[in-house]
CSV table of C-alpha atoms in Angstrom, one decimal:
chain,number,residue,atom,x,y,z
Z,931,UNK,CA,36.9,121.8,152.6
Z,932,UNK,CA,36.7,117.9,151.6
Z,933,UNK,CA,32.8,116.7,151.5
Z,934,UNK,CA,33.6,113.9,153.7
Z,935,UNK,CA,35.2,116.2,156.1
Z,936,UNK,CA,32.4,118.8,156.2
Z,937,UNK,CA,29.7,116.1,156.3
Z,938,UNK,CA,31.1,114.5,159.6
Z,939,UNK,CA,31.7,118.1,161.0
Z,940,UNK,CA,27.9,119.0,160.1
Z,941,UNK,CA,26.9,115.7,162.1
Z,942,UNK,CA,28.9,116.6,165.0
Z,943,UNK,CA,28.2,120.3,165.4
Z,944,UNK,CA,24.3,120.5,164.1
Z,945,UNK,CA,22.9,116.9,164.5
Z,946,UNK,CA,24.5,114.9,167.2
Z,947,UNK,CA,22.5,115.9,170.7
Z,948,UNK,CA,20.5,118.4,168.6
Z,949,UNK,CA,18.0,116.0,167.0
Z,950,UNK,CA,15.9,113.0,168.0
Z,951,UNK,CA,18.2,109.8,168.1
Z,952,UNK,CA,16.2,108.3,165.3
Z,953,UNK,CA,16.8,111.2,162.9
Z,954,UNK,CA,20.6,111.6,164.3
Z,955,UNK,CA,21.0,107.8,163.3
Z,956,UNK,CA,19.3,107.9,160.0
Z,957,UNK,CA,21.9,111.3,159.2
Z,958,UNK,CA,25.0,109.2,160.4
Z,959,UNK,CA,23.9,106.1,158.1
Z,960,UNK,CA,23.6,108.2,155.0
Z,961,UNK,CA,26.4,110.1,155.3
Z,962,UNK,CA,28.5,106.9,156.2
Z,963,UNK,CA,27.2,104.1,154.2
Z,964,UNK,CA,25.9,106.5,151.0
Z,965,UNK,CA,27.4,109.8,150.4
Z,966,UNK,CA,31.1,109.3,151.3
Z,967,UNK,CA,31.3,105.6,149.9
Z,968,UNK,CA,29.4,107.3,146.6
Z,969,UNK,CA,31.6,110.5,146.2
Z,970,UNK,CA,35.0,109.8,147.8
Z,971,UNK,CA,37.1,112.9,148.6
Z,972,UNK,CA,35.7,115.5,146.1
Z,973,UNK,CA,35.6,118.9,147.3
Z,974,UNK,CA,32.4,120.4,149.2
Z,975,UNK,CA,32.2,122.8,146.4
Z,976,UNK,CA,32.6,120.5,143.4
Z,977,UNK,CA,29.5,118.6,143.9
Z,978,UNK,CA,27.0,119.8,141.0
Z,979,UNK,CA,23.6,119.6,140.5
Z,980,UNK,CA,23.7,117.3,137.5
Z,981,UNK,CA,26.0,115.2,139.5
Z,982,UNK,CA,23.7,115.1,142.7
Z,983,UNK,CA,20.9,113.9,140.5
Z,984,UNK,CA,23.0,111.0,139.1
Z,985,UNK,CA,23.8,110.0,143.0
Z,986,UNK,CA,20.0,109.9,143.4
Z,987,UNK,CA,19.3,108.2,140.2
Z,988,UNK,CA,21.8,105.3,140.8
Z,989,UNK,CA,20.2,105.1,144.1
Z,990,UNK,CA,16.8,104.4,143.0
Z,991,UNK,CA,18.4,102.1,140.1
Z,992,UNK,CA,20.3,99.9,142.7
Z,993,UNK,CA,17.0,99.0,144.2
Z,994,UNK,CA,16.5,101.5,147.1
Z,995,UNK,CA,13.0,102.6,147.6
Z,996,UNK,CA,11.6,106.1,146.8
Z,997,UNK,CA,11.4,106.6,150.5
Z,998,UNK,CA,14.9,105.7,151.4
Z,999,UNK,CA,15.9,108.0,148.3
Z,1000,UNK,CA,13.7,110.9,149.7
Z,1001,UNK,CA,15.6,110.0,153.6
Z,1002,UNK,CA,18.8,110.1,151.6
Z,1003,UNK,CA,18.1,113.4,149.9
Z,1004,UNK,CA,16.8,114.9,153.0
Z,1005,UNK,CA,19.9,114.5,154.9
Z,1006,UNK,CA,21.9,115.8,151.9
Z,1007,UNK,CA,19.8,118.9,151.4
Z,1008,UNK,CA,20.1,119.8,155.0
Z,1009,UNK,CA,23.7,119.5,155.3
Z,1010,UNK,CA,24.2,121.7,152.1
Z,1011,UNK,CA,21.5,124.2,153.3
Z,1012,UNK,CA,24.1,124.8,156.6
Z,1013,UNK,CA,27.0,125.0,154.0
Z,1014,UNK,CA,25.1,128.0,152.1
Z,1015,UNK,CA,24.4,129.5,155.5
Z,1016,UNK,CA,27.8,129.3,156.7
Z,1017,UNK,CA,29.0,130.8,153.3
Z,1018,UNK,CA,31.0,127.8,152.4
Z,1019,UNK,CA,29.3,127.5,149.1
Z,1020,UNK,CA,26.9,130.1,147.4
Z,1021,UNK,CA,24.2,127.5,146.1
Z,1022,UNK,CA,22.7,124.3,147.3
Z,1023,UNK,CA,23.2,121.7,144.4
Z,1024,UNK,CA,20.3,119.5,146.2
Z,1025,UNK,CA,17.9,122.1,145.3
Z,1026,UNK,CA,15.7,120.7,142.6
Z,1027,UNK,CA,16.3,117.1,142.3
Z,1028,UNK,CA,14.0,115.0,141.0
Z,1029,UNK,CA,13.2,111.7,143.0
Z,1030,UNK,CA,11.1,109.6,140.3
Z,1031,UNK,CA,8.5,107.1,142.3
Z,1032,UNK,CA,9.3,103.5,141.5
Z,1033,UNK,CA,6.7,101.2,141.0
Z,1034,UNK,CA,5.6,99.9,144.5
Z,1035,UNK,CA,4.7,96.0,144.8
Z,1036,UNK,CA,1.6,95.5,146.2
Z,1037,UNK,CA,1.6,94.9,149.9
Z,1038,UNK,CA,0.0,91.6,150.9
Z,1039,UNK,CA,-2.3,91.7,154.0
Z,1040,UNK,CA,-3.2,88.9,156.2
Z,1041,UNK,CA,-6.8,88.2,155.1
Z,1042,UNK,CA,-9.4,88.5,158.3
Z,1043,UNK,CA,-10.3,84.6,158.3
Z,1044,UNK,CA,-6.5,83.8,159.4
Z,1045,UNK,CA,-6.1,86.1,162.2
Z,1046,UNK,CA,-7.7,83.9,164.5
Z,1047,UNK,CA,-5.4,81.0,163.8
Z,1048,UNK,CA,-2.6,83.1,163.7
Z,1049,UNK,CA,-3.1,84.4,167.2
Z,1050,UNK,CA,-3.9,80.9,168.6
Z,1051,UNK,CA,-0.5,79.6,167.3
Z,1052,UNK,CA,1.3,82.6,168.9
Z,1053,UNK,CA,-0.5,82.1,172.5
Z,1054,UNK,CA,0.2,78.5,172.2
Z,1055,UNK,CA,4.0,79.1,171.8
Z,1056,UNK,CA,4.1,81.6,174.6
Z,1057,UNK,CA,1.6,84.0,176.4
Z,1058,UNK,CA,4.2,86.9,175.3
Z,1059,UNK,CA,3.8,86.1,171.7
Z,1060,UNK,CA,0.2,86.2,171.8
Z,1061,UNK,CA,0.2,89.4,173.9
Z,1062,UNK,CA,2.6,90.9,171.5
Z,1063,UNK,CA,1.1,89.9,168.3
Z,1064,UNK,CA,-2.8,90.8,169.5
Z,1065,UNK,CA,-1.4,94.2,170.5
Z,1066,UNK,CA,-0.5,95.1,167.2
Z,1067,UNK,CA,-3.9,93.6,165.7
Z,1068,UNK,CA,-5.7,95.8,168.5
Z,1069,UNK,CA,-3.9,98.9,168.1
Z,1070,UNK,CA,-2.4,99.2,164.9
Z,1071,UNK,CA,0.8,100.2,166.6
Z,1072,UNK,CA,4.3,99.9,165.0
Z,1073,UNK,CA,6.2,96.9,166.5
Z,1074,UNK,CA,8.6,98.8,168.0
Z,1075,UNK,CA,6.2,101.0,170.1
Z,1076,UNK,CA,4.1,97.7,170.8
Z,1077,UNK,CA,7.6,96.1,172.5
Z,1078,UNK,CA,8.1,99.4,174.5
Z,1079,UNK,CA,4.9,99.6,176.5
Z,1080,UNK,CA,5.5,99.6,180.2
Z,1081,UNK,CA,3.0,99.1,183.0
Z,1082,UNK,CA,3.2,102.6,184.0
Z,1083,UNK,CA,1.8,103.6,180.5
Z,1084,UNK,CA,-1.3,101.6,181.1
Z,1085,UNK,CA,-4.3,103.5,182.3
Z,1086,UNK,CA,-6.6,100.7,183.7
Z,1087,UNK,CA,-9.5,102.9,184.5
Z,1088,UNK,CA,-10.0,104.6,181.2
Z,1089,UNK,CA,-8.6,101.4,179.1
Z,1090,UNK,CA,-5.9,103.4,177.4
Z,1091,UNK,CA,-1.9,102.9,176.6
Z,1092,UNK,CA,0.1,105.8,176.4
Z,1093,UNK,CA,2.7,105.7,173.4
Z,1094,UNK,CA,5.8,108.2,173.9
Z,1095,UNK,CA,8.7,106.0,173.0
Z,1096,UNK,CA,9.9,103.0,170.6
Z,1097,UNK,CA,12.0,99.9,171.0
Z,1098,UNK,CA,15.1,99.5,168.8
Z,1099,UNK,CA,15.6,96.1,168.2
Z,1100,UNK,CA,19.4,96.8,167.1
Z,1101,UNK,CA,20.4,99.7,169.1
Z,1102,UNK,CA,24.2,100.7,168.8
Z,1103,UNK,CA,24.3,101.3,172.4
Z,1104,UNK,CA,22.6,99.6,175.6
Z,1105,UNK,CA,21.2,103.2,176.7
Z,1106,UNK,CA,19.7,103.7,173.2
Z,1107,UNK,CA,17.4,100.5,173.6
Z,1108,UNK,CA,14.2,102.9,174.3
Z,1109,UNK,CA,14.1,106.1,171.8
Z,1110,UNK,CA,11.8,108.3,170.5
Z,1111,UNK,CA,8.7,107.6,168.6
Z,1112,UNK,CA,9.0,108.0,165.1
Z,1113,UNK,CA,7.9,112.0,164.9
Z,1114,UNK,CA,6.2,114.2,167.6
Z,1115,UNK,CA,2.6,113.2,166.0
Z,1116,UNK,CA,3.2,109.5,167.0
Z,1117,UNK,CA,3.6,110.4,170.8
Z,1118,UNK,CA,-0.5,109.4,171.4
Z,1119,UNK,CA,-3.2,107.8,173.6
Z,1120,UNK,CA,-4.8,105.0,172.3
Z,1121,UNK,CA,-8.0,103.3,173.5
Z,1122,UNK,CA,-7.8,99.8,173.8
Z,1123,UNK,CA,-10.9,97.0,174.1
Z,1124,UNK,CA,-11.7,95.7,177.5
Z,1125,UNK,CA,-11.0,92.1,176.3
Z,1126,UNK,CA,-7.4,92.7,175.3
Z,1127,UNK,CA,-7.1,94.9,178.9
Z,1128,UNK,CA,-8.2,91.8,180.4
Z,1129,UNK,CA,-5.7,89.6,178.9
Z,1130,UNK,CA,-2.7,92.2,180.0
């Protein structure tokens, strides 16, 4: 069985409609944009540990982050685990791979003294901009989580907001505009200060 054919079959039979949309999208992206273009038409059984390690190393050397390399590895590892379970191959060539942590550039944060002028400018442009960015500062939400907030998720009495979805800024289809949070633990209820609740 060709690797490309197997990976697409695996997506169809074990991933699509069975895992969260964000996970499905990630797996599909890895298969179509990384694995198949790199390995081409090799057979499923012909992928060896050394070849796979070189694949991961090449991805890191191309400038991808360690986290992206881990997502690529997780996808391939899951696919090959299933291949072993289905008796297509005897061993998983993805096991034991080394993902060397690349040096991460230090993140630059907005200094506290710039928060107020930033928000003033955001509100000057529009109330929506102001409320959105102030929500990020107030809550620590991811931008997709903040953009997905609906009135029904706000508890005015308790001054809380329930987070159980995220907005995809680049959905494949209209019905995928709202999706699941990054993980199950991301579903939560957050407390918001009265001053911001009044602005809402």
